[in-house]
CSV table of C-alpha atoms in Angstrom, one decimal:
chain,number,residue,atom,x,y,z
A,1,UNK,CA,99.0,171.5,144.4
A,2,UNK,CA,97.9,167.6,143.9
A,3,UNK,CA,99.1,168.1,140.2
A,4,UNK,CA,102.2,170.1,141.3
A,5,UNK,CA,102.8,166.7,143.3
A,6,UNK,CA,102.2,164.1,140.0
A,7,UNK,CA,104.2,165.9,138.0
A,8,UNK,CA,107.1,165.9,140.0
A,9,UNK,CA,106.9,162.0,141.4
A,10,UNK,CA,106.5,160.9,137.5
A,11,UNK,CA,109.1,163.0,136.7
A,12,UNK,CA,111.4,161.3,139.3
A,13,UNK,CA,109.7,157.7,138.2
A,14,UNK,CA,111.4,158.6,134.9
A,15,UNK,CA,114.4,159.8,136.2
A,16,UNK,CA,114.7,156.1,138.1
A,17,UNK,CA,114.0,154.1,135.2
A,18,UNK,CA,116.3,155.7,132.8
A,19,UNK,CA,119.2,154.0,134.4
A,20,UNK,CA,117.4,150.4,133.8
A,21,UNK,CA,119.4,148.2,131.5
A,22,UNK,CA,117.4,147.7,128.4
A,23,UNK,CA,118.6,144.8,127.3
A,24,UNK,CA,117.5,143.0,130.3
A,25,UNK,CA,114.6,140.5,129.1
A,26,UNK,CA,112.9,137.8,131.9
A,27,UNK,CA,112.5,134.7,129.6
A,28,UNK,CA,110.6,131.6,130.6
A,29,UNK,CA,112.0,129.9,127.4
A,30,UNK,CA,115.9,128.8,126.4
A,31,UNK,CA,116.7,130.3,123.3
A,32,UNK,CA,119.1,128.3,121.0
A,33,UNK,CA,122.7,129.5,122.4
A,34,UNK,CA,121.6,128.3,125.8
A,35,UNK,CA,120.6,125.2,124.3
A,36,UNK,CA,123.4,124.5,122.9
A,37,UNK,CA,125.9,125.3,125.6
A,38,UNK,CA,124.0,123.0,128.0
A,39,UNK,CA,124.4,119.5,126.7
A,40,UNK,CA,122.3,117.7,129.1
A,41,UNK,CA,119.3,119.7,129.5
A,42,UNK,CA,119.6,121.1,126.0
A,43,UNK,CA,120.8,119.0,123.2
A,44,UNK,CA,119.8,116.0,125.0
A,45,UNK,CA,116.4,117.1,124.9
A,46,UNK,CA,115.8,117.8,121.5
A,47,UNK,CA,116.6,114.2,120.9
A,48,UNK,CA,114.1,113.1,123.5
A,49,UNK,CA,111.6,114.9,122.4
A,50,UNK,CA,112.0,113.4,118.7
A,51,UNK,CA,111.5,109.9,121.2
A,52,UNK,CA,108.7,111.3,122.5
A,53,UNK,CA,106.6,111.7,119.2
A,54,UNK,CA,106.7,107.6,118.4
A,55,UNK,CA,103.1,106.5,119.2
A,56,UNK,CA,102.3,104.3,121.4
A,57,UNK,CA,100.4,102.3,119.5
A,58,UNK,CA,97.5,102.8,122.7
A,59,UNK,CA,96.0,106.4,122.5
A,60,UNK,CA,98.4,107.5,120.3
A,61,UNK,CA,96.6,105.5,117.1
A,62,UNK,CA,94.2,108.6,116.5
A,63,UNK,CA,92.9,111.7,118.3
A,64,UNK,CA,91.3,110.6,121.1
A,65,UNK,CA,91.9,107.4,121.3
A,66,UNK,CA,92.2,106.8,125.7
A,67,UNK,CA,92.3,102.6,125.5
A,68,UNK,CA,90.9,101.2,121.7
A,69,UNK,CA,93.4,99.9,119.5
A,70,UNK,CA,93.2,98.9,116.0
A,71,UNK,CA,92.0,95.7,117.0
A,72,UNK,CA,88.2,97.2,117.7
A,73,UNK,CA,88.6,99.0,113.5
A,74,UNK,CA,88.7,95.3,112.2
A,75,UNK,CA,86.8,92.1,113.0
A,76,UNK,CA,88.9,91.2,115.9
A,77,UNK,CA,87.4,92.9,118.8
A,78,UNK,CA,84.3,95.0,119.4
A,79,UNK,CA,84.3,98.4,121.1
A,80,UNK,CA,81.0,98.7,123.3
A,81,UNK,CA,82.2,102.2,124.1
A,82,UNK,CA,79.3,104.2,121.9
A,83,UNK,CA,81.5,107.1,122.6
A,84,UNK,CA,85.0,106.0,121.2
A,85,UNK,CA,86.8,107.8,118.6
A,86,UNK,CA,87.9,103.9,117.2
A,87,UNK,CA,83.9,103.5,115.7
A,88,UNK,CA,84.8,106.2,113.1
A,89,UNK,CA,86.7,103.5,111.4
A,90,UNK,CA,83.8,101.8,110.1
A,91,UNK,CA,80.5,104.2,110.9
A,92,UNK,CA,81.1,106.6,108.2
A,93,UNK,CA,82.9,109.2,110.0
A,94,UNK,CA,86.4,109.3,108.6
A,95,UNK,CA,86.9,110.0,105.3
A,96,UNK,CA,89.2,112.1,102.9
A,97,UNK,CA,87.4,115.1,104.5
A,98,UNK,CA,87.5,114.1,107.5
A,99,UNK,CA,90.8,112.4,108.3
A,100,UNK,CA,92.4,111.4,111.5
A,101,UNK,CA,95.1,114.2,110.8
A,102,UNK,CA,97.5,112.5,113.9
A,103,UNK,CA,100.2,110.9,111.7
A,104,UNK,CA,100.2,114.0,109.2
A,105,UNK,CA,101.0,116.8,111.9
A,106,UNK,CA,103.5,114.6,114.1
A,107,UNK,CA,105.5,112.9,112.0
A,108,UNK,CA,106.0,116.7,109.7
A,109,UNK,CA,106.4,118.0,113.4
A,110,UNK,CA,109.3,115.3,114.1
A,111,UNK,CA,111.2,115.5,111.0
A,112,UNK,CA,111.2,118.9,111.3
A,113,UNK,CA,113.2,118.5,114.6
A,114,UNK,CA,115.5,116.1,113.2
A,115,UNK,CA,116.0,118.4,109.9
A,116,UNK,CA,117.0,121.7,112.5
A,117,UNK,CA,119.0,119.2,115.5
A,118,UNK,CA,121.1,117.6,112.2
A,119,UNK,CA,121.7,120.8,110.4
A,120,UNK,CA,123.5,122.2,114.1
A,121,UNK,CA,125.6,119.5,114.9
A,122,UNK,CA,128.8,121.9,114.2
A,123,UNK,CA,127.3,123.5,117.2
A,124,UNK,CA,127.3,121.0,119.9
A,125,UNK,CA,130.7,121.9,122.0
A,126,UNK,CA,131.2,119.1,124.7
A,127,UNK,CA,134.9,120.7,125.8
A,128,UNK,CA,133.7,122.0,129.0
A,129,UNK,CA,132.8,118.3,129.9
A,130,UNK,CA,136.3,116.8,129.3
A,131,UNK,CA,137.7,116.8,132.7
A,132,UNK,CA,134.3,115.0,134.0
A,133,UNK,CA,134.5,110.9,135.1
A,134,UNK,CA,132.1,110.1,132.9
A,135,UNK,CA,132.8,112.2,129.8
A,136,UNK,CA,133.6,109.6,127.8
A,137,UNK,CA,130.3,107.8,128.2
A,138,UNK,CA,128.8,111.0,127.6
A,139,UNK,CA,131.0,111.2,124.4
A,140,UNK,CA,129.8,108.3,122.9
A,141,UNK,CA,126.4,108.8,123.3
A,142,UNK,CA,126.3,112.0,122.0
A,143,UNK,CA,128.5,110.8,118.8
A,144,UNK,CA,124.8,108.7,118.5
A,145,UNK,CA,122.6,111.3,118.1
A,146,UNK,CA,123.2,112.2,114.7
A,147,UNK,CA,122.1,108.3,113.5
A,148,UNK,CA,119.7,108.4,116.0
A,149,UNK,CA,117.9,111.5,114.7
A,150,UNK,CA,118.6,110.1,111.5
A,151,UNK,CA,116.9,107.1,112.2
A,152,UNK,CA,113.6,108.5,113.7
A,153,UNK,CA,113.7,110.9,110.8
A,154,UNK,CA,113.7,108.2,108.4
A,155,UNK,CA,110.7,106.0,110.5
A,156,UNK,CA,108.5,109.2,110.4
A,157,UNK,CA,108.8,109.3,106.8
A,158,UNK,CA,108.0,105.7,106.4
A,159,UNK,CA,104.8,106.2,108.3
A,160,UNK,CA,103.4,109.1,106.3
A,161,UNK,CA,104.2,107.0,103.2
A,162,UNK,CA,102.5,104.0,104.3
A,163,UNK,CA,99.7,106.1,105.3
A,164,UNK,CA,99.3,108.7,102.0
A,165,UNK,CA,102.1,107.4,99.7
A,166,UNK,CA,103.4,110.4,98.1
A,167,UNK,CA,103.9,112.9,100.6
A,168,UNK,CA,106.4,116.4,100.8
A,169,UNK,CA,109.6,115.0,101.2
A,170,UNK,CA,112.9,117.7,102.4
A,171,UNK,CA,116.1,116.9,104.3
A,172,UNK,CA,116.2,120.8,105.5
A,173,UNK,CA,114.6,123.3,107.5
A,174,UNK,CA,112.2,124.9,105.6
A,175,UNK,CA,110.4,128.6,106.3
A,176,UNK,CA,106.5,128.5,106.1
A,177,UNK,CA,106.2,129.9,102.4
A,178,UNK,CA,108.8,127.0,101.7
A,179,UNK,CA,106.9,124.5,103.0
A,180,UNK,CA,103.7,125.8,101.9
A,181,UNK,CA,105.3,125.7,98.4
A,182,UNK,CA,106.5,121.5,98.7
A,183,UNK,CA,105.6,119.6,96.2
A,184,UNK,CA,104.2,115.9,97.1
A,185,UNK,CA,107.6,113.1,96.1
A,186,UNK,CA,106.7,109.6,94.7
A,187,UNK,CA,106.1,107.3,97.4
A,188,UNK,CA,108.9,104.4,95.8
A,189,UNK,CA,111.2,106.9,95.5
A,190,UNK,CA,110.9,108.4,99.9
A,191,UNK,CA,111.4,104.3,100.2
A,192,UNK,CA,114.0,103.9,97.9
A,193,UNK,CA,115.9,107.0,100.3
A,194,UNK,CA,114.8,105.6,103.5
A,195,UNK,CA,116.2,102.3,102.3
A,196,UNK,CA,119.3,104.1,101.2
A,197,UNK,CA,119.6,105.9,105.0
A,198,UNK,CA,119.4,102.7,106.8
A,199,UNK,CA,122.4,101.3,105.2
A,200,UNK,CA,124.4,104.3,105.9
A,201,UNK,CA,123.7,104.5,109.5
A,202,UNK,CA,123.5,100.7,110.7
A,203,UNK,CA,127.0,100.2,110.9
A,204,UNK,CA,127.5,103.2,113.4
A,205,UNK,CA,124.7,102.3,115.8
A,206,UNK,CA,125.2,100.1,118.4
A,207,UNK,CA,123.3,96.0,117.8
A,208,UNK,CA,122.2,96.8,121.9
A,209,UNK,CA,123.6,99.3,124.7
A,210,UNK,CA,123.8,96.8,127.2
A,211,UNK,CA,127.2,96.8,126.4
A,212,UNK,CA,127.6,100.2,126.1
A,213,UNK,CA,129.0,102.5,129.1
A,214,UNK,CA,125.4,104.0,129.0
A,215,UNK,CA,122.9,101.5,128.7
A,216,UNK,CA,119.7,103.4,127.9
A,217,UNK,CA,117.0,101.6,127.3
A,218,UNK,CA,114.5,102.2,123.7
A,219,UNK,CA,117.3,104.2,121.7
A,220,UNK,CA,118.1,103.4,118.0
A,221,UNK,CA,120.1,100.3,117.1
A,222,UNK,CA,121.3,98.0,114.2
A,223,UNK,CA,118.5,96.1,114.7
A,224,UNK,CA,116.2,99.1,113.9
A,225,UNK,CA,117.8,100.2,111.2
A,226,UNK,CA,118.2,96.8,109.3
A,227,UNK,CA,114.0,96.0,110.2
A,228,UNK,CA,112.8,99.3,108.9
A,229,UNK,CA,115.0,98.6,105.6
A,230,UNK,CA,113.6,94.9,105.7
A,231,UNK,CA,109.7,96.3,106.1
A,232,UNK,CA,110.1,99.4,103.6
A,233,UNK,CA,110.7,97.2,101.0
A,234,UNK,CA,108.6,94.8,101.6
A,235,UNK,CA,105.8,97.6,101.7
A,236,UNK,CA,107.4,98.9,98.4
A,237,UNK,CA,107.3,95.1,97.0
A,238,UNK,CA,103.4,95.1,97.7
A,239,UNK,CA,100.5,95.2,95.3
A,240,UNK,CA,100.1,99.1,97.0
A,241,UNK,CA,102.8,100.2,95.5
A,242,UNK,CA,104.2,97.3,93.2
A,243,UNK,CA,101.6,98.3,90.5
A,244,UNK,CA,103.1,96.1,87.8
A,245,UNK,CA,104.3,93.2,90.5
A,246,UNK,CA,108.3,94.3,90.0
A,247,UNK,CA,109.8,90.7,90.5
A,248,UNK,CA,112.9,92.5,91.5
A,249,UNK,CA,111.6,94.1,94.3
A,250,UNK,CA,110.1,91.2,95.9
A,251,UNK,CA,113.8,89.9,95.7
A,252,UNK,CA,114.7,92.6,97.5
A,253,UNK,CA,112.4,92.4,100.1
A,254,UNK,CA,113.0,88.4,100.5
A,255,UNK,CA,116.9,89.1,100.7
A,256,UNK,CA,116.4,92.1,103.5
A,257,UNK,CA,114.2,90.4,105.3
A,258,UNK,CA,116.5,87.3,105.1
A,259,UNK,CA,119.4,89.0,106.0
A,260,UNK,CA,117.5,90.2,109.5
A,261,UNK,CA,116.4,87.0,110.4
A,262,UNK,CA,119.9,85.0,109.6
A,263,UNK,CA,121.5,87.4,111.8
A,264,UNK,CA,118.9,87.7,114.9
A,265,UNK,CA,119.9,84.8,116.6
A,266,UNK,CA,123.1,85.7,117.0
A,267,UNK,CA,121.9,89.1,118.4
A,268,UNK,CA,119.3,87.8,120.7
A,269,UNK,CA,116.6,88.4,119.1
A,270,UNK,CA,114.2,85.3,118.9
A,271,UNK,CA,110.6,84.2,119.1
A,272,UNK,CA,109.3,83.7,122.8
A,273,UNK,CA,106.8,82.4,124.9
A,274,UNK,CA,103.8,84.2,124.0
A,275,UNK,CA,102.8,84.8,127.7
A,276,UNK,CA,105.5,87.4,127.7
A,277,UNK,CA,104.1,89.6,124.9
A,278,UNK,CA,101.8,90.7,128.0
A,279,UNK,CA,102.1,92.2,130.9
A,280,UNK,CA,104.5,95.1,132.5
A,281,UNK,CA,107.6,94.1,130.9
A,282,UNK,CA,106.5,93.0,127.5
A,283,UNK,CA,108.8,95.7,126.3
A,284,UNK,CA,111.9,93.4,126.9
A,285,UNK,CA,110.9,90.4,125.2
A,286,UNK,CA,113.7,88.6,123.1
A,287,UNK,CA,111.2,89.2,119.7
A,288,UNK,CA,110.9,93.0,120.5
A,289,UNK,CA,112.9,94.8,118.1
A,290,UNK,CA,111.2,98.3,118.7
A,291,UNK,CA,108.9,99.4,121.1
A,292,UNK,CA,108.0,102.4,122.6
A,293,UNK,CA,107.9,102.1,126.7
A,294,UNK,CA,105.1,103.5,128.9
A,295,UNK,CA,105.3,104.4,132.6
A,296,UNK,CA,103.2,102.6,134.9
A,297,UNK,CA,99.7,103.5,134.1
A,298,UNK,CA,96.5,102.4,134.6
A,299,UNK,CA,94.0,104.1,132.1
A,300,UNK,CA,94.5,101.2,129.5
A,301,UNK,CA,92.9,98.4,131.9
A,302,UNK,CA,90.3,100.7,133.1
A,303,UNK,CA,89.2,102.1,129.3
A,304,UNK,CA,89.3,97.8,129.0
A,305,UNK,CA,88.3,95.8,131.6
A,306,UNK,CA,84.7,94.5,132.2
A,307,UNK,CA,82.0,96.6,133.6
A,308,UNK,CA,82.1,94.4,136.6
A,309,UNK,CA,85.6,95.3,137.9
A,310,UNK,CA,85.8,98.4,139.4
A,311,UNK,CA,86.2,101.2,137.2
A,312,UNK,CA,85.9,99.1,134.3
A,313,UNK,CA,84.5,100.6,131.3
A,314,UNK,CA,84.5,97.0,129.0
A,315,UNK,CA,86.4,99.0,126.1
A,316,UNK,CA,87.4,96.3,123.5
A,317,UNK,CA,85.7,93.1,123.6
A,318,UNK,CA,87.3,90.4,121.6
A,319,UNK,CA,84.8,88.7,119.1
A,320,UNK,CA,84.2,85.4,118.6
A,321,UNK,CA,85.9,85.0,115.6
A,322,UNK,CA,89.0,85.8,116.7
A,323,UNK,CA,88.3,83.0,120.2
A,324,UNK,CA,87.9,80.9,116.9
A,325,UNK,CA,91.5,81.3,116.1
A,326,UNK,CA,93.1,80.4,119.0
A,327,UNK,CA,94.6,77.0,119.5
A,328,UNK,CA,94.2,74.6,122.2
A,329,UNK,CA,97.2,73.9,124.5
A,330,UNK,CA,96.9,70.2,125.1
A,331,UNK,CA,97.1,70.3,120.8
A,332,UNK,CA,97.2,72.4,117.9
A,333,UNK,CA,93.6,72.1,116.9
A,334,UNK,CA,91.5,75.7,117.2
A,335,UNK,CA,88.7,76.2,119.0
A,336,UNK,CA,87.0,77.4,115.5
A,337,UNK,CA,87.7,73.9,114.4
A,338,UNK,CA,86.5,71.6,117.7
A,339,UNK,CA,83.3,73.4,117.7
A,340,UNK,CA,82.6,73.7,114.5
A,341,UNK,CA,78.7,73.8,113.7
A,342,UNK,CA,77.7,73.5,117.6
A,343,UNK,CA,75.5,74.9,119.7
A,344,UNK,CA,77.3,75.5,122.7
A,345,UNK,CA,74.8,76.2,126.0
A,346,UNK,CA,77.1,78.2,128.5
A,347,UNK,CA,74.9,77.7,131.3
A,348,UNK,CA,76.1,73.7,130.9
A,349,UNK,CA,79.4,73.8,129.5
A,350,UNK,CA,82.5,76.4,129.6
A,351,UNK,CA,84.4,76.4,126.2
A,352,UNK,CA,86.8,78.7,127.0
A,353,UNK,CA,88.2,77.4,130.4
């Protein structure tokens, strides 16, 4: 009788189900038509997230980095940190076999964003919006994010050449046998394209969006575009990849780099105090051309400050030959220089008052 009973409720089970519409599916992901069709939480997004792959230059250096910069791999700071992913720089522990893989993965990661968002433009349908106050402001700033992509697409390739010189170089989406398959393009000639890229796009981005109708903050500019054509050719002009010391391509260098600096005046951009290359809004000094932003945050100054402040872990200590650099403000002597073959006893005297 009990199996009498199954049979006939998983018969009626099945009768019930049949009816269900099969092709229901409950997705905690967009797929790309819904992308697409929802310009502010879709295509917007894509083009943040290529953003969000610049590194910071604070943890973002290398895996693991929490609060060391490049400061503690060289002779300008220490890292007392036993622990610190920075002391691989110089104990031995990254090598060919054993790179810091960071750059490699991201920067392939981001282009290949830029590559897919670029090759859909066509797709991006803004009609819906028309009738909306703002739509024009909303116009013009998605008119930007083709350079914009273009631009980040172009400063992740400069990184991977400036880290590995020749590196796989494609302007398309590629499938995983594709990629697989990419052979490794001359470093002079990614420069010579990146070059190239930034004197197509400069003239269609904006010199600052303070003047636009929407003034986001950290987006691509004519500033950017004209400083990463001024660096990539000085890196190209370099004995790294200047093998037999081009004359031309120093001239080159010299007249991009002039051309920035003639016109950066006139667009604001100048050297200032050096008090404001610190603190919270060091991002929006007058000699910051491009800088990634952070949120307020706290796990720098702990991974940094001295044992004796709470939660302090002492991080990066600054040696004393870069103290020796410094110059006094009362001249323009170094402290290097008015100390020079002393023996200073800091229980007497404090030098660096």
């Amino acid at each position: 009788m009990k199996i009498k009973n199954i049979i006939i409720s998983a018969l009626a089970t099945a009768s019930l189900t049949s009816c269900v519409d099969l092709d229901y599916s409950e997705v905690t992901t967009n797929n790309e038509e819904w992308v697409y069709q929802s310009p502010n939480y879709g295509i917007q997004r894509l083009v943040t997230s290529l953003y969000a792959r610049i590194p910071n230059g604070i943890d973002k250096n290398f895996e693991g980095g929490s609060g060391a910069t490049f400061a503690t791999a060289c002779d300008e700071a220490d890292c007392a940190l036993s622990n610190s992913n920075v002391r691989k720089f110089y104990n031995g522990g990254w090598s060919p076999i054993n790179p810091f893989s960071y750059t490699w993965e991201n920067s392939y990661k981001a282009i290949a964003e830029a590559n897919n968002f670029l090759e859909k433009l066509d797709k991006i349908d803004l009609s819906a919006y028309e009738y909306n106050n703002d739509f024009q402001a909303m116009k013009n700033k998605f008119e930007l994010f083709e350079y914009e992509a273009r631009f980040l697409r172009a400063w992740f390739y400069f990184e991977l050449v400036r880290t590995y010189g020749d590196v796989p170089f494609t302007l398309k989406s590629l499938t995983n046998d594709e990629a697989n398959q990419l052979k490794r393009t001359p470093a002079i000639e990614i420069m010579d394209w990146i070059v190239a890229e930034m004197n197509r796009i400069a003239e269609f981005l904006p010199i600052t969006y303070v003047t636009e109708l929407n003034t986001d903050i950290g987006r691509a500019t004519k500033p950017m575009c004209l400083a990463l054509k001024a660096r990539t050719l000085l890196y190209k002009a370099s004995p790294l990849f200047n093998t037999n010391n081009n004359k031309q391509w120093w001239l080159d260098a010299a007249r991009a780099n002039h051309d920035l600096l003639v016109r950066a005046d006139g667009w604001g951009i100048k050297l200032g105090r050096y008090a404001d290359i610190w603190g919270p809004d060091n991002g929006d000094g007058t000699e910051v051309i491009f800088a990634e932003k952070q949120g307020a945050l706290s796990s720098w100054e702990k991974y940094n400050y001295p044992v004796g402040v709470e939660n302090g872990q002492s991080g990066m200590c600054p040696t004393q030959t870069l103290v020796d650099a410094y110059e006094y403000q009362d001249s323009r002597e170094t402290f290097g220089s008015r100390h020079a073959g002393q023996t200073i006893n800091l229980n007497t005297v404090n030098p660096y008052l």
